[in-house]
mmCIF file of C-alpha atoms in Angstrom:
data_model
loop_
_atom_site.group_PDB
_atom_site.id
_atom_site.type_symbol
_atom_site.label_atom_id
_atom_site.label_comp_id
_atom_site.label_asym_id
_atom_site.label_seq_id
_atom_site.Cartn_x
_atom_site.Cartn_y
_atom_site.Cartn_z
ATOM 1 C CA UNK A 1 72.816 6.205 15.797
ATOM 2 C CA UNK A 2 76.615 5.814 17.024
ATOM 3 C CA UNK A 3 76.851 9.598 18.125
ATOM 4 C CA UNK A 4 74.115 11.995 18.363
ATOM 5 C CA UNK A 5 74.031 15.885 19.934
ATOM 6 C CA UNK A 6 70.637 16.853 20.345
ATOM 7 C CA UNK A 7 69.850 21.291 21.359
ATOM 8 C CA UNK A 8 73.439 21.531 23.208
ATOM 9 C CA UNK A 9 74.363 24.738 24.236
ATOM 10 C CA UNK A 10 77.363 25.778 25.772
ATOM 11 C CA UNK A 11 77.778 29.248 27.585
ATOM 12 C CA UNK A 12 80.593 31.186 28.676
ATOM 13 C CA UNK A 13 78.826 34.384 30.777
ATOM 14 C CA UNK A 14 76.689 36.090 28.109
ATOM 15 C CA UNK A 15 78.023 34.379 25.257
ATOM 16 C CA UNK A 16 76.623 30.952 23.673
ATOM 17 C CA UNK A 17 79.694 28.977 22.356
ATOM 18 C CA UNK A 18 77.548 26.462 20.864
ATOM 19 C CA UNK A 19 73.907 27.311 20.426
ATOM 20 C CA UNK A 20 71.779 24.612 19.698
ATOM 21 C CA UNK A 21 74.057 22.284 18.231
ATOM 22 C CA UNK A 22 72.212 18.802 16.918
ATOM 23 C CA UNK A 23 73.682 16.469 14.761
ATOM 24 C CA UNK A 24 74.041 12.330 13.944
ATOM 25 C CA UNK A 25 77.099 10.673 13.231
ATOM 26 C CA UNK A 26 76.559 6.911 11.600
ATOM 27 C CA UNK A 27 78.753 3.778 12.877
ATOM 28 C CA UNK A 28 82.114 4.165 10.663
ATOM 29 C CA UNK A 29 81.288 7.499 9.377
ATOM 30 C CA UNK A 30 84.131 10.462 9.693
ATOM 31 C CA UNK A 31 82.062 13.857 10.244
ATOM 32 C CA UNK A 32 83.864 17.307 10.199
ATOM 33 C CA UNK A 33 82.889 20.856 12.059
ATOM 34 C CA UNK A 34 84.162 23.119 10.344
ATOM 35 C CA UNK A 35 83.798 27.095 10.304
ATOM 36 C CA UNK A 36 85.891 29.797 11.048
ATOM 37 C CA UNK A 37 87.705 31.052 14.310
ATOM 38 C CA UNK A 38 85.234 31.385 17.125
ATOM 39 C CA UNK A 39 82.616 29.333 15.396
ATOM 40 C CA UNK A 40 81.778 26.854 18.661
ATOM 41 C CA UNK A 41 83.088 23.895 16.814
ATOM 42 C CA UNK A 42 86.248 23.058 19.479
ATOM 43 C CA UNK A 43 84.183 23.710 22.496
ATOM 44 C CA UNK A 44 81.795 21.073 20.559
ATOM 45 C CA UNK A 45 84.206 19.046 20.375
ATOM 46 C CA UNK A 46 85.472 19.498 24.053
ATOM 47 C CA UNK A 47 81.745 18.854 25.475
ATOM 48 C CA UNK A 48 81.749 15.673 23.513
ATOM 49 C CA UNK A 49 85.038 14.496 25.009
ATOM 50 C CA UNK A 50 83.498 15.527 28.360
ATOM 51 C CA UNK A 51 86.117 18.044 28.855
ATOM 52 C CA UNK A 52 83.049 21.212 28.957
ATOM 53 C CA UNK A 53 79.918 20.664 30.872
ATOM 54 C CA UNK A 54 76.529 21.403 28.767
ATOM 55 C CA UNK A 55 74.052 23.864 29.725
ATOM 56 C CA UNK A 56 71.377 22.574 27.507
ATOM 57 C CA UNK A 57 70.233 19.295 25.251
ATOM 58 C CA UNK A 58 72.055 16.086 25.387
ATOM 59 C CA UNK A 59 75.076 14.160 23.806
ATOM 60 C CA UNK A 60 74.575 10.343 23.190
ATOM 61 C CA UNK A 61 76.898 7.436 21.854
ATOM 62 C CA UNK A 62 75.188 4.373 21.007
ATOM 63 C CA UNK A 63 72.564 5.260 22.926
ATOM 64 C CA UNK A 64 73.903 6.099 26.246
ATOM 65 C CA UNK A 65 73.632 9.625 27.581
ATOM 66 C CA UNK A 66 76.952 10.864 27.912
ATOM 67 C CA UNK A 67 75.558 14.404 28.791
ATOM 68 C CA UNK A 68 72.882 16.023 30.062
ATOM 69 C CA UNK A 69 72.342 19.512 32.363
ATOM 70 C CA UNK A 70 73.911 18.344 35.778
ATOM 71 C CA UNK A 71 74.528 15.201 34.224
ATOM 72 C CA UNK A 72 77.757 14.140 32.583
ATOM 73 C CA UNK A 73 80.068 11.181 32.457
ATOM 74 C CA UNK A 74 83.939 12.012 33.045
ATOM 75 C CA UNK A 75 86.075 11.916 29.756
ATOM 76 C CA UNK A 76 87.657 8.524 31.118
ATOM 77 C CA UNK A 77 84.079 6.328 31.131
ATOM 78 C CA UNK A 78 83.058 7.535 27.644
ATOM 79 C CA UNK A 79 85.275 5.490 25.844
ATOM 80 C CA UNK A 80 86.317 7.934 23.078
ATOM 81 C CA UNK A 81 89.765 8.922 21.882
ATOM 82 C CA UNK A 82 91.423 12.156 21.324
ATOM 83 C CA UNK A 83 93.742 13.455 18.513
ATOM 84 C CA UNK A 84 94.873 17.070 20.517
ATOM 85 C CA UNK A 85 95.757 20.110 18.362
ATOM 86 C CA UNK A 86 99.501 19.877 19.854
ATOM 87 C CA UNK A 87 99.478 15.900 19.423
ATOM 88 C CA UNK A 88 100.395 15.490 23.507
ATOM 89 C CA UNK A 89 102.997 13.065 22.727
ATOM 90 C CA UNK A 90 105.218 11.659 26.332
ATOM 91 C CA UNK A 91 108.941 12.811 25.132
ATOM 92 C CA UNK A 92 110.490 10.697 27.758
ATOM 93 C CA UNK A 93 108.237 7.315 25.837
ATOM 94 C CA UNK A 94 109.355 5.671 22.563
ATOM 95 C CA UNK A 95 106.978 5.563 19.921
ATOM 96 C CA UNK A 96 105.740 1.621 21.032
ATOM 97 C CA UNK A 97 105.320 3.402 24.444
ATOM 98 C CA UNK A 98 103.258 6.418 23.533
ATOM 99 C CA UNK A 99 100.901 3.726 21.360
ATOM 100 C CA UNK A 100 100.830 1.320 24.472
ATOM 101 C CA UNK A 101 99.903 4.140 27.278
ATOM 102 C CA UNK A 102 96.190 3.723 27.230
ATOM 103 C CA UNK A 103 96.405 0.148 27.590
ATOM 104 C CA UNK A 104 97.130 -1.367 30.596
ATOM 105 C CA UNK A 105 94.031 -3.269 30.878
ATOM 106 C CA UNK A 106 95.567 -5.553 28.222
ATOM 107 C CA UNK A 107 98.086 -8.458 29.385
ATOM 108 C CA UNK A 108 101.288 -7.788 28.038
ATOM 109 C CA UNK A 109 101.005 -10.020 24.871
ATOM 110 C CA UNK A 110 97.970 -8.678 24.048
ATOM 111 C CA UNK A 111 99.415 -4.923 24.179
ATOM 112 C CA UNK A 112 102.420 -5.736 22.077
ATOM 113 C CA UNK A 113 100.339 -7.386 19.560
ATOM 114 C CA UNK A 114 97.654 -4.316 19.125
ATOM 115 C CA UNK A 115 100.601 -2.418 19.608
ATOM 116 C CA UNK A 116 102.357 -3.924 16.487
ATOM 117 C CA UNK A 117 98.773 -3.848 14.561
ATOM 118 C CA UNK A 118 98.266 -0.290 14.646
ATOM 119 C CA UNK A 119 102.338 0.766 14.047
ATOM 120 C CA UNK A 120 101.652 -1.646 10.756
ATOM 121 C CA UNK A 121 98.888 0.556 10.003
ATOM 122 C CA UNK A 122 99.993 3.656 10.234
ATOM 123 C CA UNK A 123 103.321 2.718 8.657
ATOM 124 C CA UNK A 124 105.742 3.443 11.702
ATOM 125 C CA UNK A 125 107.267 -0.012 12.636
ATOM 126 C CA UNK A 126 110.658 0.242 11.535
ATOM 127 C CA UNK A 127 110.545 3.787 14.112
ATOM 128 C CA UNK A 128 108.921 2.130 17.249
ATOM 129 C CA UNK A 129 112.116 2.417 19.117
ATOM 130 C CA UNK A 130 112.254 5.981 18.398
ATOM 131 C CA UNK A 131 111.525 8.716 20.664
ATOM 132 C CA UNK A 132 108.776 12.005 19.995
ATOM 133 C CA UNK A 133 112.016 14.326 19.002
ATOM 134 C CA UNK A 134 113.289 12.037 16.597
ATOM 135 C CA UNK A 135 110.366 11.835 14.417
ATOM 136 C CA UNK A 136 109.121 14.235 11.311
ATOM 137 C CA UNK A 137 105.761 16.226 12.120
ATOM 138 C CA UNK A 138 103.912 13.768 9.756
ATOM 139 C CA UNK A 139 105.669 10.885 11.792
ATOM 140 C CA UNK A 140 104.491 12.751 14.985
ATOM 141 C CA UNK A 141 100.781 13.201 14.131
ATOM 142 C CA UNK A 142 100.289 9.402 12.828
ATOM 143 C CA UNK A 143 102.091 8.033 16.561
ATOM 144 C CA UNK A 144 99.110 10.235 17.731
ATOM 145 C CA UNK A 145 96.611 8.841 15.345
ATOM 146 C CA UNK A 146 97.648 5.425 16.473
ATOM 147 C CA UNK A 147 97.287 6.288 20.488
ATOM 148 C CA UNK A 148 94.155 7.349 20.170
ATOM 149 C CA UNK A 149 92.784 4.111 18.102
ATOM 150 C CA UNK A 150 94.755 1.800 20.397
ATOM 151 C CA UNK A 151 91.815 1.344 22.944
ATOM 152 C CA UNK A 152 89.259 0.553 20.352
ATOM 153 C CA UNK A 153 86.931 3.856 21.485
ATOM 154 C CA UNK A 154 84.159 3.579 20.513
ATOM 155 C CA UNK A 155 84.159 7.579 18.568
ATOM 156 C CA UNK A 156 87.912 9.142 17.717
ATOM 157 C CA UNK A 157 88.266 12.832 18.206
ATOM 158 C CA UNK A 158 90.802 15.046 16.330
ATOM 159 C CA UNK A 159 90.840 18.877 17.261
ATOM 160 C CA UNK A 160 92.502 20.971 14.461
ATOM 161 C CA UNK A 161 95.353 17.807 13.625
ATOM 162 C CA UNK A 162 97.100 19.626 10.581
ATOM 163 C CA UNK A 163 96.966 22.875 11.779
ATOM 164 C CA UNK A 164 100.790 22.860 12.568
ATOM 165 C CA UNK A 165 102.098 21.176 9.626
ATOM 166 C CA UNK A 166 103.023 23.014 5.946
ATOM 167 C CA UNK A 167 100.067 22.577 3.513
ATOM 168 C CA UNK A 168 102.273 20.032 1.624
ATOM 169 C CA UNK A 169 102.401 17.351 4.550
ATOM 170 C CA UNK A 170 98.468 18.507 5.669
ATOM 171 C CA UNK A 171 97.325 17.451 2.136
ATOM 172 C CA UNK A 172 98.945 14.325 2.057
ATOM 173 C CA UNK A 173 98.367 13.596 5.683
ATOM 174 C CA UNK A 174 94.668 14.277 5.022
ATOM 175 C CA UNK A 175 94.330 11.646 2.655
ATOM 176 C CA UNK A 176 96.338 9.168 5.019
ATOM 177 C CA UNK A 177 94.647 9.551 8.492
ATOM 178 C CA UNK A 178 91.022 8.885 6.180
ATOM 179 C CA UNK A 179 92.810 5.947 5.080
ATOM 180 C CA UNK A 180 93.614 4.728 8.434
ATOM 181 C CA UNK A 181 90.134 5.335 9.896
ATOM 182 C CA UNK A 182 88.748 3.285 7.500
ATOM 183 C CA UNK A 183 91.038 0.433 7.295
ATOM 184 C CA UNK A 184 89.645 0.537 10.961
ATOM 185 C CA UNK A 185 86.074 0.976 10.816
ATOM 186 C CA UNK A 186 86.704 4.079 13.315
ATOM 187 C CA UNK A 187 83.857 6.486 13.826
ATOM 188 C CA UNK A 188 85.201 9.775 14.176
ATOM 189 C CA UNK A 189 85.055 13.549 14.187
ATOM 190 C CA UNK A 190 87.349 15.523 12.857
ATOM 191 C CA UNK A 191 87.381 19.976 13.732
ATOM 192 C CA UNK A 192 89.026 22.306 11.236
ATOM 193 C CA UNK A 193 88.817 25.951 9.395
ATOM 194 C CA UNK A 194 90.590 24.636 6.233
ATOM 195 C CA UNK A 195 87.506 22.897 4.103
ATOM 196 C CA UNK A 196 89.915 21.305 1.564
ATOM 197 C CA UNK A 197 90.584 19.557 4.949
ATOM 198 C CA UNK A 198 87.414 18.896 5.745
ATOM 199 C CA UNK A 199 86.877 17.665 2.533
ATOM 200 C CA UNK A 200 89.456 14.719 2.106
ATOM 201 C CA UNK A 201 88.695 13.362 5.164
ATOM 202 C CA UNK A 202 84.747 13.330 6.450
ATOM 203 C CA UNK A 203 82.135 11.806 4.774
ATOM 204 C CA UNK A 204 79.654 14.281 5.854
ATOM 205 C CA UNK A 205 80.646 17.880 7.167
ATOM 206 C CA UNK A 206 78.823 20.383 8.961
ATOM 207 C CA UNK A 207 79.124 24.412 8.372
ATOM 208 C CA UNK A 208 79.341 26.280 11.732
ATOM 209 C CA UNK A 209 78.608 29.807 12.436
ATOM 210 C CA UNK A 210 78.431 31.838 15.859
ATOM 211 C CA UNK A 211 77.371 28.119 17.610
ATOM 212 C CA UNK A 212 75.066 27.188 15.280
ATOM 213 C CA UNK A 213 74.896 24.838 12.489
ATOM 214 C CA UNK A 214 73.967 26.225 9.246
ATOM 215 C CA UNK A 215 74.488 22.813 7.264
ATOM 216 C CA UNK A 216 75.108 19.267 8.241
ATOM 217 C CA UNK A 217 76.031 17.472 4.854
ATOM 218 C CA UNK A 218 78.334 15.411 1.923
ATOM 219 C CA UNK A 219 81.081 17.766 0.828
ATOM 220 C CA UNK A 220 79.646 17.617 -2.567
ATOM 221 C CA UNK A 221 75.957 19.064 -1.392
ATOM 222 C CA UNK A 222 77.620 21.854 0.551
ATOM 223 C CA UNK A 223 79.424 23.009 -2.913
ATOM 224 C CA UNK A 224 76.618 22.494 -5.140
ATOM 225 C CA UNK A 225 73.539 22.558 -2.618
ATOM 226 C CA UNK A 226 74.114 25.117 0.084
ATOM 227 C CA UNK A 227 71.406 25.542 2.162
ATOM 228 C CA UNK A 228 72.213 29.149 3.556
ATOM 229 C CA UNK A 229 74.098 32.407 2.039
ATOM 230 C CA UNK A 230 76.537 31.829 4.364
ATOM 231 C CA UNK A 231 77.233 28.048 3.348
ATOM 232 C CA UNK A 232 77.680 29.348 -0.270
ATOM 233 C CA UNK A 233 79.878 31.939 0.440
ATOM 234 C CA UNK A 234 82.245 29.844 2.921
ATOM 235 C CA UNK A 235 82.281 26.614 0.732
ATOM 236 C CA UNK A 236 84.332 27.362 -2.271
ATOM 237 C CA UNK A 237 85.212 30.256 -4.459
ATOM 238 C CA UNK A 238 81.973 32.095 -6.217
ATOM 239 C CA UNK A 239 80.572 34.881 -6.555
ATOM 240 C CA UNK A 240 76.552 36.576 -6.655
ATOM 241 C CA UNK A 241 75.314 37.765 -9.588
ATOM 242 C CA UNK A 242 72.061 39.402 -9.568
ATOM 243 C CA UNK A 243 68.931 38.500 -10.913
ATOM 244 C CA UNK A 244 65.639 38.735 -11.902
ATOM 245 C CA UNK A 245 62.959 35.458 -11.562
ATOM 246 C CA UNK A 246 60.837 35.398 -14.651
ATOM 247 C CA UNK A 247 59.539 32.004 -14.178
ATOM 248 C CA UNK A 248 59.630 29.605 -11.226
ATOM 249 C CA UNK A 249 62.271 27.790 -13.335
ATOM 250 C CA UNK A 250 64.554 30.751 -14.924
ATOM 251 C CA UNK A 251 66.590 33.750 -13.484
ATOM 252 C CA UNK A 252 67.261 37.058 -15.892
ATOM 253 C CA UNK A 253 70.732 37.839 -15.436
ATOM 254 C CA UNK A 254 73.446 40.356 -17.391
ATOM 255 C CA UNK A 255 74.944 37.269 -18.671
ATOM 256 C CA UNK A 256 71.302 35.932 -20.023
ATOM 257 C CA UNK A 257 68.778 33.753 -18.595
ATOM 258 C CA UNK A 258 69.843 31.049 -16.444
ATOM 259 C CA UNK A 259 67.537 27.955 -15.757
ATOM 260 C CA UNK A 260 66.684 26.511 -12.633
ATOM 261 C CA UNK A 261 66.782 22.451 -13.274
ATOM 262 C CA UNK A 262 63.151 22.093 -12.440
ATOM 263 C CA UNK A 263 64.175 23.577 -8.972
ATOM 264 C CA UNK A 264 61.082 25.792 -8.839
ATOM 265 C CA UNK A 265 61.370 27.670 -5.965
ATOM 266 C CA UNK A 266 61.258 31.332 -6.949
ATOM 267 C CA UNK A 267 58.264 33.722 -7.473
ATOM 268 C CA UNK A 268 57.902 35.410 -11.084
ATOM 269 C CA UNK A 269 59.240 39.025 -10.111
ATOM 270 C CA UNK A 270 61.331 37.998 -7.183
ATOM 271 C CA UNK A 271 65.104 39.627 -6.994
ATOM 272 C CA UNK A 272 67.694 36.831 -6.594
ATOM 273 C CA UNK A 273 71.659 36.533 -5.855
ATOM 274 C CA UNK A 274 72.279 33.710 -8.457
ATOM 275 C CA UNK A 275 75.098 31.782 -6.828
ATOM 276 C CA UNK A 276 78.094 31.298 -9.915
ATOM 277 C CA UNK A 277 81.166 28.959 -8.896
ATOM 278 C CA UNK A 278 84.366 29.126 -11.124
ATOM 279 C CA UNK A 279 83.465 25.837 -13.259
ATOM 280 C CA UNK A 280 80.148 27.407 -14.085
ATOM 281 C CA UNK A 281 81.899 30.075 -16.501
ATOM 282 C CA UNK A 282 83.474 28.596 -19.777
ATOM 283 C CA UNK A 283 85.635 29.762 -21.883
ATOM 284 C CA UNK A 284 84.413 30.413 -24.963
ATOM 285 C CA UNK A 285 86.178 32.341 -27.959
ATOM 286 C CA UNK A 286 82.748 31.932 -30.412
ATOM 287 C CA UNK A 287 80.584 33.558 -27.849
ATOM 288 C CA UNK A 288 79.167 36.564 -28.581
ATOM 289 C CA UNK A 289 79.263 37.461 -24.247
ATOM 290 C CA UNK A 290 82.701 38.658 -23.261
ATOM 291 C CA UNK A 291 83.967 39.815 -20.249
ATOM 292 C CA UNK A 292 87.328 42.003 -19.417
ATOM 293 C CA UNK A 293 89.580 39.861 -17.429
ATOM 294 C CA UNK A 294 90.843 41.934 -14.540
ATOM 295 C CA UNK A 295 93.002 39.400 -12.406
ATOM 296 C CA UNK A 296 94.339 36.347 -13.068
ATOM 297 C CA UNK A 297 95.704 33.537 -11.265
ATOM 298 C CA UNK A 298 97.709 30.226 -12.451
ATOM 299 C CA UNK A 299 97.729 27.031 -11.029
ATOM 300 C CA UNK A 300 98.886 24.914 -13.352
ATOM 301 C CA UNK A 301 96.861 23.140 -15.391
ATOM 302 C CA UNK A 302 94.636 26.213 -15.361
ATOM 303 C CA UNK A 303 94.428 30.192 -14.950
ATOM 304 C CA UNK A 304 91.783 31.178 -11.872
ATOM 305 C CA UNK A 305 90.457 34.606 -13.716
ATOM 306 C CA UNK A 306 88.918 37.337 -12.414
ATOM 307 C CA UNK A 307 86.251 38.612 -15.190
ATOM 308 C CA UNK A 308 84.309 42.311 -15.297
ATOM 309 C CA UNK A 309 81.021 42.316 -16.898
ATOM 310 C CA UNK A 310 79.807 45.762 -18.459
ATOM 311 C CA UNK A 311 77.945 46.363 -14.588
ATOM 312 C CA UNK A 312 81.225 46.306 -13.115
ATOM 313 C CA UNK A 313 79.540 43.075 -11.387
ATOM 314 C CA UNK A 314 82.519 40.616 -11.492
ATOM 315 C CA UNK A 315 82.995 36.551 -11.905
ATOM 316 C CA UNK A 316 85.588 33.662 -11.481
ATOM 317 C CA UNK A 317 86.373 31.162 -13.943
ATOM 318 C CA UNK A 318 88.959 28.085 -14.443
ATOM 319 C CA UNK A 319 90.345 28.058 -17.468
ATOM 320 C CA UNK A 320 93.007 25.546 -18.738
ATOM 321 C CA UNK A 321 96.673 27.681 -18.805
ATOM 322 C CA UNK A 322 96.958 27.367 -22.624
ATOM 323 C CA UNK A 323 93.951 29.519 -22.802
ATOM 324 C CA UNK A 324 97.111 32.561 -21.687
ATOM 325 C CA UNK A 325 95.001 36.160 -21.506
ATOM 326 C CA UNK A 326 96.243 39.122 -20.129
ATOM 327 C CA UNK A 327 94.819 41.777 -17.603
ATOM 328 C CA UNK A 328 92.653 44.192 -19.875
ATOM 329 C CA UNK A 329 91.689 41.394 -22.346
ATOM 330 C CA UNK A 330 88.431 41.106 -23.364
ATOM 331 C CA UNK A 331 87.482 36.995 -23.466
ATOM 332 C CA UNK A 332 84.274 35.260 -24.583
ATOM 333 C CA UNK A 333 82.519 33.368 -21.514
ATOM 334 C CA UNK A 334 79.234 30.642 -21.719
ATOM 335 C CA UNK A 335 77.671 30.306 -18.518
ATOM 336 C CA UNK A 336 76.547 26.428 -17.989
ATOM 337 C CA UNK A 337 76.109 25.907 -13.892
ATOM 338 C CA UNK A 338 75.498 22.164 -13.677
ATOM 339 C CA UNK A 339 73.669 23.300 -10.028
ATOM 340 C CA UNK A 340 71.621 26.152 -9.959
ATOM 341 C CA UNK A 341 71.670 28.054 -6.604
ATOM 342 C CA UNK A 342 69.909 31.260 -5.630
ATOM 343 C CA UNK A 343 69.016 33.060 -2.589
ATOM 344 C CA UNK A 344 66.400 35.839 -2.174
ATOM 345 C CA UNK A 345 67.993 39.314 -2.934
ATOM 346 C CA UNK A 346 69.030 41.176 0.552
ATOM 347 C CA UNK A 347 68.109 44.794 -0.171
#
């Protein structure tokens, strides 16, 4: 396994940062922490670069213990790069001289030509000449992208690397920096709060709360197969409806009964919070189950309504903008969840 974290904890005085903390990152593979503020996922991050000591369980890369209780290599011998939340670009260095800093090992041939490599890469070699100041924030973050792959390490680090720019540039810039990593075959991990984030760039992405790791998994399992209430409540819009299990396959709702796929993990009798994302509630003007809508927000291609069932309980639905209903409407809604997700009722 290229990285591995096995039990680390980190503590500050009475408080665990990071609490247990074990994960496996694959050769190539871009992994993502990501929770909200105070999660433990940048002191993680900063125990992996060697910039935290631990105070339990052990970090490995390829094999080699990087850390250990009274044991730790300094950041300089663990041959990883870093992507900082403020970028750390030299002002006084030109863009070919940022790229170049970490490699003096290199004769000066071989510099300018991984030099030139990487600028091709990440699309910057008409600005090489150009200095920190005279570059866009996009511009800014790829020169940064680029220093930290220079070396060849072997794991890239990037702490929060969007967090500055408008959501615009983040989106796009999302999809670019996963393009660059795996033009290179870079193994890296990525930190964020913003799961859209998360989930353009990492192939695998792990759910963080209060130092601990609820969920270490594809984008696409944390949506539609969270493992904990928290995981489906932080992953995604949805809401909980409740139910009643009437057979280890089917859930009695107020919207009808709701099969489990075969998942068969409930008792006959058991209170559940059925887990219902916006895509599980159709539109449907034939059905005889409507619901009042209540709020409603477009994007577009589609309205994001808020709908009231007779309880009061309420749901979320997409539905495409032509389908135009206004607050106090009554609409007809089919519930068809391709992923059926429940968690034991929390009296």
């Amino acid at each position: 396994m290229w990285l591995e974290l096995i039990d680390v904890a980190r503590t500050f005085g009475t408080r665990a940062a990071v609490n247990g903390l074990s994960f496996q990152l694959e050769r190539g593979a871009i992994g993502c922490l990501l929770g909200p503020s105070g999660c433990g996922k940048t002191t993680a991050l900063r125990c992996i670069a060697g910039f935290e000591s631990i105070d339990a369980g052990t970090i490995r890369a390829q094999g080699t213990v990087l850390a250990q209780p009274g044991r730790s290599l300094p950041p300089e011998r663990r041959h990883i790069g870093m992507v900082f939340q403020d970028l750390a670009l030299f002002p006084h260095l030109t863009v070919q001289e940022n790229v170049a800093f970490g490699l003096t090992r290199l004769s000066r041939d071989e510099r300018a030509r991984r030099v030139g490599e990487l600028l091709e890469v990440v699309g910057l070699s008409d600005r090489r000449t150009q200095y920190p100041h005279q570059l866009s924030g996009g511009e800014q973050q790829r020169v940064a992208l680029a220093r930290a792959l220079a070396p060849k390490p072997d794991i890239v680090l990037l702490d929060e690397p969007f967090s500055s720019l408008d959501i615009e540039l983040r989106e796009r810039l999302s999809v670019e920096v996963r393009s660059v990593l795996k033009q290179l075959g870079a193994t890296a991990l990525l930190v964020t709060h913003d799961q859209q984030e998360a989930f353009t760039v990492a192939d695998v992405v792990g759910v963080m709360r209060d130092g601990k790791l609820e969920q270490w998994a594809t984008p696409y399992d944390l949506y539609h197969r969270p493992a904990t209430r928290f995981v489906a409540d932080f992953i995604g819009q949805g809401v909980f409806l409740l139910g009643d299990v009437v057979s280890p396959n089917a859930v009695q709702t107020e919207v009808g009964v709701v099969h489990m796929n075969g998942a068969g993990e409930m008792r006959p009798g058991q209170r559940v919070d059925l887990l219902l994302r916006p895509d599980d509630v159709l539109h449907d003007d034939a059905s005889s189950l409507t619901a009042e809508v209540c709020a409603r927000a477009f994007r577009g291609a589609e309205f994001l309504y808020t709908l009231k069932l007779p309880s009061g309980a309420r749901l979320l639905s997409l539905v495409p903008s032509h389908h135009d209903h206004a607050i106090g409407e009554h609409i007809g809604i089919r519930i068809e969840p391709d992923h059926v997700v429940a968690f034991e009722r929390e009296e």
